[in-house]
Amino acid sequence: MGPKILTLFTTWNVSMESSYVYNNTINILSSFLPEINLVVFLPEEDIEFFDVPSGWTVLPISRVDCGDTPVLKNMFFDVYEKFESTFYGYLNADILLDRGIIETLHAVKAYMFIKGKKQVLISGKRIDLYLDKIKRKYISTQKDVEYLSQVGTIAYGYAEDFFITTKTYPWRYIPDLVIGRPKYDNYLVYMSRQRSVPVIDASMTILALHQRTQKRIKIKDECNERILKKAKKYNFKFIQRGNLECATYETRYNRDGKIYIYRRGQFTTKC
């Protein structure tokens, strides 16, 4: 049996969000086992107290900045060393995915083989769902995700909460940006476009349900902007051009129910 299609990782801080949000994420992602590898990154001192979900791997956060916040590319490096898979992806811990993620990745894999592509960056728009408003805490099945995605509101393309790529992605051009702070996501899309890495907007074939609660603590720290400025890589136009509307490709379901990758023609002037 060859490598799995995906190694997917996340990380969380129990002091910043309701525990049931993370439990929902564990339940939904676990439904993809054993087709993919699932990883959670935690501070080393917290690992011994964590009840590891069946089928998951726990890894220590190896590098932080901006007040003990994980550096994105180092988590990618860590899973590269530990796992062999076709794709590797980061997911915010409050995002629930549907099975479209598996079908989409198989379609992208076939497309890359035909086109001779070695690098790619896949993301998608999230669907915001306010759990407090609908008075619901627990989401446990794929049917729940599909139904609640119809209740939620799709976000604009500046909010990108998951990224999937390959081991050959050119991280050497990406500064030490941290997750959970503004601008890391937009810069990643922008720099991928600059380096001719195909960027695919998979919003039409992957449901990414964003669990929002009143308890959620949102830290308004522009540390990624400071990191970019220090590296002399910051310009506000970079952020505008890191919108998913600027992705060169998108996924769609065709009439036969199969997923295809299409090249976009028109872009907004911001792109």
Short mmCIF file of C-alpha atoms in Angstrom, two decimals:
data_model
loop_
_atom_site.label_atom_id
_atom_site.label_comp_id
_atom_site.label_asym_id
_atom_site.label_seq_id
_atom_site.Cartn_x
_atom_site.Cartn_y
_atom_site.Cartn_z
CA MET A 1 0.00 0.00 0.00
CA GLY A 2 1.40 3.39 -1.02
CA PRO A 3 1.45 6.68 0.90
CA LYS A 4 -1.82 8.09 2.19
CA ILE A 5 -3.39 10.96 0.30
CA LEU A 6 -3.01 13.48 3.15
CA THR A 7 -1.31 14.25 6.43
CA LEU A 8 -3.50 16.83 8.16
CA PHE A 9 -2.43 18.68 11.29
CA THR A 10 -3.85 21.24 13.67
CA THR A 11 -3.14 22.76 17.08
CA TRP A 12 -5.19 24.40 19.79
CA ASN A 13 -5.19 26.32 23.02
CA VAL A 14 -7.86 25.22 25.51
CA SER A 15 -7.85 28.63 27.19
CA MET A 16 -8.99 30.38 24.00
CA GLU A 17 -12.04 28.36 22.95
CA SER A 18 -14.79 26.10 24.31
CA SER A 19 -13.70 22.49 24.67
CA TYR A 20 -16.69 21.19 22.71
CA VAL A 21 -15.41 23.00 19.61
CA TYR A 22 -12.21 20.97 19.69
CA ASN A 23 -14.16 17.79 20.44
CA ASN A 24 -16.29 18.43 17.36
CA THR A 25 -13.14 18.83 15.30
CA ILE A 26 -11.70 15.56 16.63
CA ASN A 27 -14.94 13.69 15.90
CA ILE A 28 -15.33 14.97 12.34
CA LEU A 29 -11.68 14.60 11.34
CA SER A 30 -11.55 11.11 12.85
CA SER A 31 -14.19 10.07 10.32
CA PHE A 32 -11.47 10.31 7.64
CA LEU A 33 -9.36 7.62 9.32
CA PRO A 34 -7.60 5.49 8.15
CA GLU A 35 -7.50 7.26 4.76
CA ILE A 36 -5.35 10.12 6.10
CA ASN A 37 -2.83 10.81 8.87
CA LEU A 38 -4.10 13.07 11.66
CA VAL A 39 -1.75 15.10 13.87
CA VAL A 40 -2.23 17.59 16.68
CA PHE A 41 0.62 19.84 17.83
CA LEU A 42 0.72 20.76 21.52
CA PRO A 43 3.19 22.46 23.86
CA GLU A 44 5.57 19.78 25.12
CA GLU A 45 4.53 20.33 28.74
CA ASP A 46 0.86 19.63 27.86
CA ILE A 47 1.33 16.38 25.97
CA GLU A 48 1.40 14.06 29.01
CA PHE A 49 -2.01 15.39 30.13
CA PHE A 50 -3.66 15.04 26.71
CA ASP A 51 -6.00 12.14 26.04
CA VAL A 52 -4.84 11.20 22.55
CA PRO A 53 -7.77 10.37 20.23
CA SER A 54 -7.61 6.94 18.63
CA GLY A 55 -5.67 7.03 15.37
CA TRP A 56 -4.11 10.46 16.00
CA THR A 57 -0.46 11.38 16.53
CA VAL A 58 0.63 14.08 18.99
CA LEU A 59 3.76 16.10 18.25
CA PRO A 60 5.41 18.86 20.29
CA ILE A 61 5.37 22.40 18.93
CA SER A 62 8.98 22.90 17.89
CA ARG A 63 9.08 26.62 17.21
CA VAL A 64 7.06 29.61 18.42
CA ASP A 65 6.96 33.39 18.13
CA CYS A 66 4.57 36.20 19.01
CA GLY A 67 3.84 35.00 22.53
CA ASP A 68 4.26 31.22 22.20
CA THR A 69 2.29 30.98 18.95
CA PRO A 70 3.34 28.16 16.58
CA VAL A 71 5.31 29.04 13.46
CA LEU A 72 3.45 27.55 10.51
CA LYS A 73 6.27 26.31 8.31
CA ASN A 74 8.02 24.49 11.16
CA MET A 75 4.92 22.39 11.75
CA PHE A 76 5.02 21.45 8.08
CA PHE A 77 8.70 20.53 8.40
CA ASP A 78 7.92 18.33 11.42
CA VAL A 79 5.20 16.33 9.66
CA TYR A 80 7.40 16.00 6.56
CA GLU A 81 9.92 14.12 8.70
CA LYS A 82 7.34 11.95 10.44
CA PHE A 83 4.95 10.99 7.63
CA GLU A 84 4.98 10.10 3.96
CA SER A 85 1.89 11.23 2.05
CA THR A 86 0.92 12.87 -1.23
CA PHE A 87 -0.26 16.09 0.41
CA TYR A 88 0.31 17.84 3.74
CA GLY A 89 -2.12 20.32 5.26
CA TYR A 90 -2.72 22.68 8.14
CA LEU A 91 -6.24 23.28 9.47
CA ASN A 92 -7.46 25.76 12.06
CA ALA A 93 -8.80 23.81 15.03
CA ASP A 94 -12.30 25.29 14.78
CA ILE A 95 -12.83 24.17 11.17
CA LEU A 96 -14.85 21.08 10.22
CA LEU A 97 -14.36 19.54 6.77
CA ASP A 98 -16.61 17.32 4.71
CA ARG A 99 -15.58 14.34 2.58
CA GLY A 100 -15.05 16.68 -0.32
CA ILE A 101 -11.51 17.07 0.99
CA ILE A 102 -10.67 13.46 0.06
CA GLU A 103 -12.36 13.57 -3.35
CA THR A 104 -10.78 16.94 -4.17
CA LEU A 105 -7.26 15.80 -3.32
CA HIS A 106 -7.56 12.73 -5.53
CA ALA A 107 -8.71 14.99 -8.38
CA VAL A 108 -5.83 17.41 -7.79
CA LYS A 109 -3.35 14.52 -7.63
CA ALA A 110 -4.52 13.27 -11.02
CA TYR A 111 -4.41 16.79 -12.47
CA MET A 112 -0.85 17.36 -11.21
CA PHE A 113 0.27 14.06 -12.73
CA ILE A 114 -1.22 14.92 -16.13
CA LYS A 115 0.20 18.45 -16.10
CA GLY A 116 3.57 17.46 -14.66
CA LYS A 117 3.18 19.74 -11.61
CA LYS A 118 5.21 19.12 -8.44
CA GLN A 119 3.98 22.03 -6.31
CA VAL A 120 0.54 23.29 -5.38
CA LEU A 121 -1.28 25.30 -2.72
CA ILE A 122 -4.91 24.42 -2.02
CA SER A 123 -7.25 26.42 0.18
CA GLY A 124 -10.92 27.36 0.36
CA LYS A 125 -13.38 29.84 1.79
CA ARG A 126 -14.87 29.02 5.15
CA ILE A 127 -18.54 28.99 6.10
CA ASP A 128 -19.17 30.85 9.36
CA LEU A 129 -21.59 29.20 11.79
CA TYR A 130 -22.48 30.90 15.09
CA LEU A 131 -23.09 27.98 17.43
CA ASP A 132 -24.50 30.19 20.19
CA LYS A 133 -27.16 31.62 17.86
CA ILE A 134 -28.39 28.23 16.72
CA LYS A 135 -28.11 26.91 20.29
CA ARG A 136 -26.07 23.92 19.30
CA LYS A 137 -22.80 22.63 20.73
CA TYR A 138 -22.19 19.20 19.30
CA ILE A 139 -21.47 18.29 15.68
CA SER A 140 -20.59 14.65 15.26
CA THR A 141 -21.34 13.42 11.72
CA GLN A 142 -20.67 14.35 8.11
CA LYS A 143 -24.42 14.83 7.66
CA ASP A 144 -24.29 17.45 10.43
CA VAL A 145 -21.53 19.30 8.59
CA GLU A 146 -23.43 19.24 5.30
CA TYR A 147 -26.68 20.43 6.88
CA LEU A 148 -25.14 23.17 9.03
CA SER A 149 -23.10 24.47 6.08
CA GLN A 150 -26.42 25.46 4.53
CA VAL A 151 -27.28 27.43 7.67
CA GLY A 152 -23.95 29.27 7.84
CA THR A 153 -22.64 32.21 5.82
CA ILE A 154 -19.74 31.90 3.40
CA ALA A 155 -16.86 34.23 4.22
CA TYR A 156 -14.96 36.42 1.79
CA GLY A 157 -11.73 35.20 0.23
CA TYR A 158 -9.41 37.00 2.65
CA ALA A 159 -10.18 34.50 5.42
CA GLU A 160 -8.28 31.28 4.64
CA ASP A 161 -8.30 28.70 7.42
CA PHE A 162 -6.69 25.68 5.81
CA PHE A 163 -3.74 25.15 3.50
CA ILE A 164 -2.73 21.98 1.70
CA THR A 165 0.47 21.58 -0.24
CA THR A 166 3.21 19.10 -1.17
CA LYS A 167 6.60 18.38 0.35
CA THR A 168 8.28 20.37 -2.44
CA TYR A 169 6.52 23.63 -1.54
CA PRO A 170 9.14 26.49 -1.50
CA TRP A 171 9.01 27.38 2.19
CA ARG A 172 12.43 29.04 1.93
CA TYR A 173 10.67 32.10 0.51
CA ILE A 174 8.18 32.30 3.39
CA PRO A 175 9.19 34.19 6.58
CA ASP A 176 8.56 32.69 10.03
CA LEU A 177 4.87 33.59 10.13
CA VAL A 178 2.66 32.33 12.95
CA ILE A 179 -0.84 30.90 12.79
CA GLY A 180 -3.92 32.57 14.24
CA ARG A 181 -2.77 36.12 13.51
CA PRO A 182 -3.69 38.32 10.54
CA LYS A 183 -1.86 38.24 7.21
CA TYR A 184 -0.08 34.89 7.32
CA ASP A 185 -2.77 33.35 5.14
CA ASN A 186 -2.91 36.13 2.55
CA TYR A 187 0.86 36.32 2.31
CA LEU A 188 1.06 32.58 1.70
CA VAL A 189 -1.34 32.82 -1.24
CA TYR A 190 0.39 35.90 -2.61
CA MET A 191 3.89 34.44 -2.43
CA SER A 192 2.72 31.18 -3.99
CA ARG A 193 1.40 33.14 -6.96
CA GLN A 194 4.65 35.08 -7.18
CA ARG A 195 6.66 31.85 -7.26
CA SER A 196 4.40 30.30 -9.92
CA VAL A 197 3.04 27.73 -7.50
CA PRO A 198 -0.47 26.81 -8.74
CA VAL A 199 -3.01 28.13 -6.22
CA ILE A 200 -6.32 26.26 -6.22
CA ASP A 201 -9.51 27.61 -4.67
CA ALA A 202 -11.39 24.47 -3.61
CA SER A 203 -14.36 26.29 -2.06
CA MET A 204 -16.85 24.67 -4.44
CA THR A 205 -15.85 21.10 -3.58
CA ILE A 206 -14.72 21.31 0.07
CA LEU A 207 -17.05 22.44 2.85
CA ALA A 208 -15.05 24.20 5.58
CA LEU A 209 -17.44 24.89 8.45
CA HIS A 210 -16.13 27.50 10.90
CA GLN A 211 -17.42 27.02 14.45
CA ARG A 212 -17.83 30.43 16.06
CA THR A 213 -18.62 30.96 19.75
CA GLN A 214 -18.87 33.88 22.14
CA LYS A 215 -16.09 32.42 24.27
CA ARG A 216 -13.55 32.54 21.46
CA ILE A 217 -10.68 34.89 22.34
CA LYS A 218 -9.46 36.74 19.26
CA ILE A 219 -6.00 38.24 19.64
CA LYS A 220 -5.61 41.38 17.56
CA ASP A 221 -1.85 41.28 17.30
CA GLU A 222 -0.19 42.39 14.07
CA CYS A 223 2.96 40.40 14.77
CA ASN A 224 2.93 38.82 11.30
CA GLU A 225 2.99 42.30 9.81
CA ARG A 226 6.01 43.07 11.99
CA ILE A 227 7.70 39.84 10.88
CA LEU A 228 7.08 40.68 7.22
CA LYS A 229 8.36 44.22 7.65
CA LYS A 230 11.49 42.98 9.40
CA ALA A 231 12.10 40.61 6.48
CA LYS A 232 11.43 43.52 4.09
CA LYS A 233 8.60 41.57 2.50
CA TYR A 234 5.60 43.67 3.48
CA ASN A 235 3.36 45.68 1.20
CA PHE A 236 -0.39 46.08 1.61
CA LYS A 237 -0.84 45.10 -2.03
CA PHE A 238 0.60 41.70 -1.11
CA ILE A 239 -2.34 41.15 1.23
CA GLN A 240 -4.89 42.21 -1.38
CA ARG A 241 -3.36 39.83 -3.90
CA GLY A 242 -3.50 37.03 -1.36
CA ASN A 243 -7.28 36.87 -1.66
CA LEU A 244 -8.61 33.48 -2.78
CA GLU A 245 -10.48 35.29 -5.54
CA CYS A 246 -7.01 35.70 -7.05
CA ALA A 247 -6.32 31.96 -7.16
CA THR A 248 -5.37 30.85 -10.67
CA TYR A 249 -7.43 27.66 -10.48
CA GLU A 250 -10.65 26.44 -8.90
CA THR A 251 -12.32 23.08 -8.39
CA ARG A 252 -15.83 22.30 -9.55
CA TYR A 253 -18.17 19.35 -9.85
CA ASN A 254 -18.96 18.52 -13.46
CA ARG A 255 -22.28 17.15 -14.71
CA ASP A 256 -21.03 13.62 -14.22
CA GLY A 257 -20.42 14.31 -10.52
CA LYS A 258 -16.63 14.24 -10.83
CA ILE A 259 -14.32 16.99 -9.62
CA TYR A 260 -12.35 18.91 -12.22
CA ILE A 261 -9.74 21.64 -11.94
CA TYR A 262 -10.41 24.72 -14.07
CA ARG A 263 -8.16 27.63 -14.89
CA ARG A 264 -9.79 30.97 -14.15
CA GLY A 265 -9.94 33.62 -16.83
CA GLN A 266 -10.93 36.95 -15.31
CA PHE A 267 -9.50 38.44 -12.11
CA THR A 268 -10.44 41.56 -10.18
CA THR A 269 -8.17 44.59 -10.51
CA LYS A 270 -6.85 43.90 -6.98
CA CYS A 271 -5.22 40.70 -8.20
#
